[in-house]
Coordinates of C-alpha atoms in Angstrom, one line a residue:
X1 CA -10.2 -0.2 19.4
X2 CA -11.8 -3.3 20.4
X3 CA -14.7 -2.8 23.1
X4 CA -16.0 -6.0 23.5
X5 CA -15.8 -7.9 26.4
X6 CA -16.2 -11.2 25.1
X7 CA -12.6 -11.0 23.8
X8 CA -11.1 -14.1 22.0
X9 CA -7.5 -14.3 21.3
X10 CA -6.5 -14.8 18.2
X11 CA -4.0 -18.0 19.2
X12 CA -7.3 -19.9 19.7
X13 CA -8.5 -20.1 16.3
X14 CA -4.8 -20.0 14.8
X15 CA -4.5 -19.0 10.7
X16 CA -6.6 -21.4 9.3
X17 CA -8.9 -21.4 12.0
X18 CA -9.1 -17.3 11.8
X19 CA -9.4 -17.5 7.9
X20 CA -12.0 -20.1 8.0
X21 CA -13.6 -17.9 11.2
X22 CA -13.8 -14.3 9.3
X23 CA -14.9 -16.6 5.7
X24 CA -17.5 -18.7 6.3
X25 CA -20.2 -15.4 5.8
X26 CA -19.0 -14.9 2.3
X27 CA -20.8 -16.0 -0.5
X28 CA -20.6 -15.7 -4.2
X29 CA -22.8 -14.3 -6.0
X30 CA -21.8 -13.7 -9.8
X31 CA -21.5 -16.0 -12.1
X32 CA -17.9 -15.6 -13.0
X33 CA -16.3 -16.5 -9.5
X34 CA -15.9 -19.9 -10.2
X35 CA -13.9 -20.9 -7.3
X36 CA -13.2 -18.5 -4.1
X37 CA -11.5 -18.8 -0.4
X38 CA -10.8 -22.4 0.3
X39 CA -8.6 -23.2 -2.6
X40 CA -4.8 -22.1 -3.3
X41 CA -6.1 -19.3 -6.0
X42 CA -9.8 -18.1 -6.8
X43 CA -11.2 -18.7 -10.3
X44 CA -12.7 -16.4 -12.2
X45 CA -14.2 -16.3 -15.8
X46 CA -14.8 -13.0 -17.9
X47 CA -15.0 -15.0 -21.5
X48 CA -14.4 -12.5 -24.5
X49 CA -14.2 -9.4 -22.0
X50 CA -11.0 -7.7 -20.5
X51 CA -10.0 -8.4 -16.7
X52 CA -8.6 -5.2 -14.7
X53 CA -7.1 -5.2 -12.0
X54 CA -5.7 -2.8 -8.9
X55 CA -4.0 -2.9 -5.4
X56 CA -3.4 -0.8 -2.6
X57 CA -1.6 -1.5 0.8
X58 CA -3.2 0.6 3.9
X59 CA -0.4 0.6 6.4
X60 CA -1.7 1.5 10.4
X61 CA 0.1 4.6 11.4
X62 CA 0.8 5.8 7.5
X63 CA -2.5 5.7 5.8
X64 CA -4.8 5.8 8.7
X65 CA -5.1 5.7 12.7
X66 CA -7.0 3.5 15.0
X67 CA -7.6 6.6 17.2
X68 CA -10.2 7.7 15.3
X69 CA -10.9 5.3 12.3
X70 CA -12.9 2.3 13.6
X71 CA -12.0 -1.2 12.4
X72 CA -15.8 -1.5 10.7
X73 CA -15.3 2.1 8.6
X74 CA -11.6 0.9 8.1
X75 CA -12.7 -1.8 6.3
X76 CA -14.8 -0.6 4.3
X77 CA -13.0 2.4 3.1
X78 CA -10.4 -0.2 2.0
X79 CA -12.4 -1.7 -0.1
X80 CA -14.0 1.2 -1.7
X81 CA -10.3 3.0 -2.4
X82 CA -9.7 -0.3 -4.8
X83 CA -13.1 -0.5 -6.4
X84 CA -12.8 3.6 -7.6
X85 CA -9.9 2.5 -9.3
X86 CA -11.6 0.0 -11.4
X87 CA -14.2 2.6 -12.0
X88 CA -11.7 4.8 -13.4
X89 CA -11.1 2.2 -16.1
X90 CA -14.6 2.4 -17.1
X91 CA -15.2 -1.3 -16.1
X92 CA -16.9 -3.1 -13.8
X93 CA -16.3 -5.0 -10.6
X94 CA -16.4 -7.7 -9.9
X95 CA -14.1 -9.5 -7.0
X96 CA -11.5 -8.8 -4.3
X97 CA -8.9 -10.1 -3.0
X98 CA -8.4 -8.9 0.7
X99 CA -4.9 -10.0 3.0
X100 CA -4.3 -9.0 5.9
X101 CA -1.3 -8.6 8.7
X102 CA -2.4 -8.2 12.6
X103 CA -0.6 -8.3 15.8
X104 CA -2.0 -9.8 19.3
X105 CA -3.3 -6.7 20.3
X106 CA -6.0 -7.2 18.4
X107 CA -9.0 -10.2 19.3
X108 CA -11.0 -12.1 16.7
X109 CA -13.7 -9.6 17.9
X110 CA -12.4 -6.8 16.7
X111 CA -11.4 -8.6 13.4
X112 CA -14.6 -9.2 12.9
X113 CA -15.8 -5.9 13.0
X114 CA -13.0 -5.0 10.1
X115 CA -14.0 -8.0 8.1
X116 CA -18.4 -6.9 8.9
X117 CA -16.9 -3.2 7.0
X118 CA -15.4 -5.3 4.3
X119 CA -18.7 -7.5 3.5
X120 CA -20.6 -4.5 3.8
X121 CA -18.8 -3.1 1.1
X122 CA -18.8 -6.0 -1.3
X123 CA -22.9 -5.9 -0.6
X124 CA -22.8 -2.3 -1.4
X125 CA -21.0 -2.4 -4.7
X126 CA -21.9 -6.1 -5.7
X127 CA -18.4 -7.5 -5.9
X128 CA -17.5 -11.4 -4.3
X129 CA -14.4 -11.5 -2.1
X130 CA -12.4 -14.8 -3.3
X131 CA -9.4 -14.8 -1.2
X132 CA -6.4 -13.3 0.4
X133 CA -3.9 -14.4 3.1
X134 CA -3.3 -13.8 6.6
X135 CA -0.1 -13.5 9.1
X136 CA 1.3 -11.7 11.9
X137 CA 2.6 -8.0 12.3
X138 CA 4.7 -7.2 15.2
X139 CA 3.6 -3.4 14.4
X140 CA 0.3 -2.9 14.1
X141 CA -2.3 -3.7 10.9
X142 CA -1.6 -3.6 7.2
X143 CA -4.5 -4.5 5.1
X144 CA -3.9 -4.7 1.1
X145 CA -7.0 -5.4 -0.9
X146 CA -6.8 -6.2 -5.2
X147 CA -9.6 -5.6 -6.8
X148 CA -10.7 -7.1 -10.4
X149 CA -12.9 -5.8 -13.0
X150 CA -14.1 -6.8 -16.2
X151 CA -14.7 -4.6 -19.6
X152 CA -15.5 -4.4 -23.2
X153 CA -12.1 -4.2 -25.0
X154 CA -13.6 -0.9 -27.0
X155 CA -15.1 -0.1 -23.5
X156 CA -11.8 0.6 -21.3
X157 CA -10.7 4.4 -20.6
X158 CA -7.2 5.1 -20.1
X159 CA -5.5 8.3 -18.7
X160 CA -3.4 8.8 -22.0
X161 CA -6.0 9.4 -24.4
X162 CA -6.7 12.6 -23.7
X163 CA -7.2 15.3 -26.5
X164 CA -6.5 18.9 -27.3
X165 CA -10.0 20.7 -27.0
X166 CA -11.7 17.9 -24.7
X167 CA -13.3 19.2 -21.7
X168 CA -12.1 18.2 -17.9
X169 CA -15.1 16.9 -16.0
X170 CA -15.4 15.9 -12.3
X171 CA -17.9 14.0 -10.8
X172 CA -19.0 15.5 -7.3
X173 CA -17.4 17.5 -5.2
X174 CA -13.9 18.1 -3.6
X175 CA -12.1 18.4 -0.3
X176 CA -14.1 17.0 2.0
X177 CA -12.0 14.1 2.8
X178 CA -8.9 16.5 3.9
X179 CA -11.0 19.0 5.8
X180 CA -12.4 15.6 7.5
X181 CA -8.5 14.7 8.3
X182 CA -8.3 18.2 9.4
X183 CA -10.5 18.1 11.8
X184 CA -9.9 14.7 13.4
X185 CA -6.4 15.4 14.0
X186 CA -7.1 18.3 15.8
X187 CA -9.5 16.8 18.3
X188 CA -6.8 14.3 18.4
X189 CA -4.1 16.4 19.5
X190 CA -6.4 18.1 21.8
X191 CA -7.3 14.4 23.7
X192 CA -4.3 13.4 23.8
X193 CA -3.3 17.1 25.9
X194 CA -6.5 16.9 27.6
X195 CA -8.8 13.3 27.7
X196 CA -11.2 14.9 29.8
X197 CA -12.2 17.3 26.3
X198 CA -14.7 15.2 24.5
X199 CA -13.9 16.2 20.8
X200 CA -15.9 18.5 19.3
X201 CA -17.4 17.0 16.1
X202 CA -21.1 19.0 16.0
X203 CA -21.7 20.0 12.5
X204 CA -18.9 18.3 10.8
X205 CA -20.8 15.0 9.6
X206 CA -20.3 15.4 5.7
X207 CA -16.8 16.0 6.1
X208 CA -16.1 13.4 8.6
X209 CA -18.2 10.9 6.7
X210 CA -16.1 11.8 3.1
X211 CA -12.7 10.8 5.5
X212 CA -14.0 7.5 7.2
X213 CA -16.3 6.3 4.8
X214 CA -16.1 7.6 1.3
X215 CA -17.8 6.0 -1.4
X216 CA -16.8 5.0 -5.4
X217 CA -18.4 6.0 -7.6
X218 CA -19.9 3.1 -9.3
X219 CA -23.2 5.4 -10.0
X220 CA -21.1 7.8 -12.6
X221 CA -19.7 4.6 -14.6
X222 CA -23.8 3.8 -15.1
X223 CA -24.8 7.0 -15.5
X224 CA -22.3 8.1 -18.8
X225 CA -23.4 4.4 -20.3
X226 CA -26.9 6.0 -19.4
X227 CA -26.2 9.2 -21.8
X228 CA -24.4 7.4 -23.7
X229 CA -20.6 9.1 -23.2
X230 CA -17.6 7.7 -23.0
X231 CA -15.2 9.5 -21.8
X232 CA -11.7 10.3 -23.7
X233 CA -9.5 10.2 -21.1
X234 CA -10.1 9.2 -17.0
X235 CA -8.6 8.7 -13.7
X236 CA -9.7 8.7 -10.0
X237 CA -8.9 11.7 -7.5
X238 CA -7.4 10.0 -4.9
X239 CA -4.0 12.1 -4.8
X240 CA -5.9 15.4 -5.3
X241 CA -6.9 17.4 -8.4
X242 CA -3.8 18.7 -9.0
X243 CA -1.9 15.5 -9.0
X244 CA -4.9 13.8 -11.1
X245 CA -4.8 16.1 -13.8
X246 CA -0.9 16.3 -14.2
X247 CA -1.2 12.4 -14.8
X248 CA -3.4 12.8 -17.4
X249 CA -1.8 15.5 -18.9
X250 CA 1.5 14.2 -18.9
X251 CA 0.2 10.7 -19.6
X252 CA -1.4 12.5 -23.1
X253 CA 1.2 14.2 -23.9
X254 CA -1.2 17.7 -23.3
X255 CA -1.9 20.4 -21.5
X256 CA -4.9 22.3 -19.5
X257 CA -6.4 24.7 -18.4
X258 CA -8.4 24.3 -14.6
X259 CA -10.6 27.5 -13.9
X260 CA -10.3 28.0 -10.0
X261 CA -14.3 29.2 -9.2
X262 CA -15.4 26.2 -11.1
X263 CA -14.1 23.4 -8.7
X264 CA -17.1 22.0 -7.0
X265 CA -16.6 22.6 -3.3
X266 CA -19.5 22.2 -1.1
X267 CA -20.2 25.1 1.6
X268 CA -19.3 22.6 4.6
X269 CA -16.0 22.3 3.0
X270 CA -15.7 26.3 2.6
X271 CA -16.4 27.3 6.2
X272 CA -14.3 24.5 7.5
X273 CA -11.4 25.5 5.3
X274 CA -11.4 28.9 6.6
X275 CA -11.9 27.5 9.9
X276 CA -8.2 25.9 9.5
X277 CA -6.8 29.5 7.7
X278 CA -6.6 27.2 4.5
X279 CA -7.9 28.4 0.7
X280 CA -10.8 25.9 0.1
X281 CA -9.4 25.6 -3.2
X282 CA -5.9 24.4 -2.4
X283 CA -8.0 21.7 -0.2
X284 CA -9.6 20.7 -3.3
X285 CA -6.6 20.6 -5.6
X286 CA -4.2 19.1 -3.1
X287 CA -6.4 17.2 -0.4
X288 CA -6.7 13.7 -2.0
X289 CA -9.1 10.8 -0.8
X290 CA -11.9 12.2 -2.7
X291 CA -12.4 9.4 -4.6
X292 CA -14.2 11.4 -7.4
X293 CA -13.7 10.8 -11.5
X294 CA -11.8 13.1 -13.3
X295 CA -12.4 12.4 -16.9
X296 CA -12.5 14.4 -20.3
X297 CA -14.8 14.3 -23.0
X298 CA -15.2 15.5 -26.4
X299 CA -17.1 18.8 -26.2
X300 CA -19.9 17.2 -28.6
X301 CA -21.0 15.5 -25.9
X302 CA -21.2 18.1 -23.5
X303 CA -24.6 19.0 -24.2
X304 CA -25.3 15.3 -22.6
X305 CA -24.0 15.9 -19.6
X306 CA -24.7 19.9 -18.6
X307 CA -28.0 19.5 -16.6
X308 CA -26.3 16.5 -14.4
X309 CA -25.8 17.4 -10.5
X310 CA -23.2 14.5 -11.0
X311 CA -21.1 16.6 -13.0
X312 CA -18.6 19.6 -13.6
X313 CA -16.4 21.1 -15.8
X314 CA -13.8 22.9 -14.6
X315 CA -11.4 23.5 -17.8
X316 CA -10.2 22.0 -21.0
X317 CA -7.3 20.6 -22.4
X318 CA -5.0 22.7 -24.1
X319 CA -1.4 22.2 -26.2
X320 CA 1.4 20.6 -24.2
X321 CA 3.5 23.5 -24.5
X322 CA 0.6 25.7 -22.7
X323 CA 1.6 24.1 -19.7
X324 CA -0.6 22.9 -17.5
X325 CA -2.6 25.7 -15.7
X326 CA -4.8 27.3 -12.6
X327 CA -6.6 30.1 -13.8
X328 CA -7.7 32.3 -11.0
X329 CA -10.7 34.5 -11.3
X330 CA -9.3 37.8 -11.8
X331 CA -7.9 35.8 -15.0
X332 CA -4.1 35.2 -13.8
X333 CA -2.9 31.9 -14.6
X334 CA -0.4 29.9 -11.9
X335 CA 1.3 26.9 -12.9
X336 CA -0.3 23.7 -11.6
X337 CA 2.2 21.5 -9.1
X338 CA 1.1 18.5 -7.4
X339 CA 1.2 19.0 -3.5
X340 CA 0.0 16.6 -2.1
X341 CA 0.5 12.8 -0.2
X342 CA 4.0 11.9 -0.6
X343 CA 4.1 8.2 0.6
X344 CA 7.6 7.9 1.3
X345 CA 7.7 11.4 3.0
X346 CA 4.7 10.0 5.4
X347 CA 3.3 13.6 5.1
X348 CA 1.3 15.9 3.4
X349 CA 3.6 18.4 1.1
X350 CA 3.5 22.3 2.0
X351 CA 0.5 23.7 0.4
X352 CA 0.5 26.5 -2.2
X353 CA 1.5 30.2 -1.6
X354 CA -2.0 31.8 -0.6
X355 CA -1.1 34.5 -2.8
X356 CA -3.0 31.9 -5.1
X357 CA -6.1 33.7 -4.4

């Protein structure tokens, strides 16, 4: 977890010192972060536009493990998992808010290498971190990050808007990020039977990088301004398709119809699917932390958008009393049910009858 030598302990700086410590790097850079870290609330001014905002709690031990997630990644994964769901509003952003609850196992070092993963991310992105709080944990790390955004009023994208006819469009591909989790918890079982086994990761780079350090995707927000669509409905895969588009559908009052051979899935993710005796598809559909965009559009537009590599589409949306639909290739449809994270479970739900395919 924390292999530096030079190891300080965190009573020597105390809160304030730590804060000011892991702080006195960051700097603002846009012009509506008025006031940031060093006050008792940040200050921000968007004029005539629309603030957004989001929050998520990463809890050690729940949504990730220190075995294999270093502090650095960690960090900026965080990050990235609130920015996508700005994105997902079709807006822009802009700050964060980052807090943070450590125990005494861990040294200002190695908080230093979470915070380095945080700034990176703000650098990547171009987003100002303007506050947060700090405080003890007698198990372990919790790290919540809120993210802010700013939009045009007309600009915003909602996930009940969708309409009957509109095409579903994801950005990217999926299942990488559960393959990834796949395959680190089975070197970890195997070092924790064996620590002499050195894990056996050769090959596995895209899928390991989707899991420790996914990115938003920022790029398809500028692109659709770029081809000028905006997008009817839209919401971030973070649960896995099939939770994603039964928010959407029941959010619009709709159903769908999600054609099974047209989920992107790279090759990687294929081979190491049937690596694991899993149906690549179900990884897609009920994998979560791809952090791609799920969105509809009006099929007007899809002539804008059909020669993008960014981009495809995988079904449409149908009446609500069509139900909301997997349609296999030999043209059998099988009602969609999300099986994925259940937070309160602390696992991942049983995955679909493989009679699926």
């Amino acid at each position: 977890m924390d292999e530096n030598t030079n190891r300080t302990e965190l009573s020597e700086l105390g809160e304030f010192g730590l804060i000011k410590h892991l702080t006195d790097k960051v700097k603002l850079t846009r012009t509506s972060s008025i006031k940031g870290v060093g006050d008792d609330a940040a200050v921000i001014d968007h004029g005539n536009q629309q603030t957004v905002v989001s929050t998520d709690l990463l809890i050690e031990g729940v949504h990730f493990d220190l075995m294999y997630a270093p502090l650095k990644h960690l960090g900026y994964k965080a990050v990235v998992v609130n920015l996508s769901d700005i994105y997902a509003m079709n807006a822009e952003a802009t700050q964060i808010v980052v807090s943070l609850s450590v125990s005494n196992r861990f040294s200002v070092e190695a908080l230093e290498e979470l915070y380095s993963g945080i700034l990176l991310a703000c650098e990547r992105y171009g987003v100002d971190l303007v506050g947060g709080d700090t405080t003890s944990s007698v198990s372990g790390v919790m790290l919540s990050i809120t993210a802010l955004g700013k939009a045009d009023p007309n600009a915003i994208v909602y996930r009940n808007t969708a309409n009957v006819g509109d095409l579903l469009i994801v950005s990217g591909d999926l299942g990488a990020a559960y393959m990834g989790l796949q395959l680190l918890e089975r070197e970890k079982q195997v070092f924790k039977e064996n620590p002499k086994i050195q894990p056996d990761l050769e090959g596995y780079d895209y899928v390991l990088e989707r899991q420790l350090k996914p990115e938003a995707r920022k790029d398809v927000i500028e692109l659709l301004k770029q081809l000028e669509v905006t997008p009817t409905s839209m919401i971030d895969v973070s649960d896995g398709l099939a939770s994603e588009l039964i928010h959407i559908c029941d959010q619009s009052d709709v159903g769908c119809s999600v054609y099974e051979e047209k989920i992107p899935i790279d090759p990687t993710v294929v081979n190491a699917a049937m690596e694991f005796n899993l149906i690549p598809s179900m990884c897609a559909l009920n994998g979560g932390e791809d952090y791609e965009l799920l969105f509809t559009i009006s099929p007007g537009d899809y002539d804008k958008i059909k020669g993008s590599p960014h981009f495809t589409a995988v079904g449409h949306i149908t009446e609500k009393e069509a139900g909301i639909n997997l349609v296999t290739p030999d043209g059998k449809q099988f009602p969609v049910n999300a099986q994925g994270w259940d937070a309160f479970m602390n696992k991942w739900k049983d995955q679909p009858d493989p009679g699926l395919n």
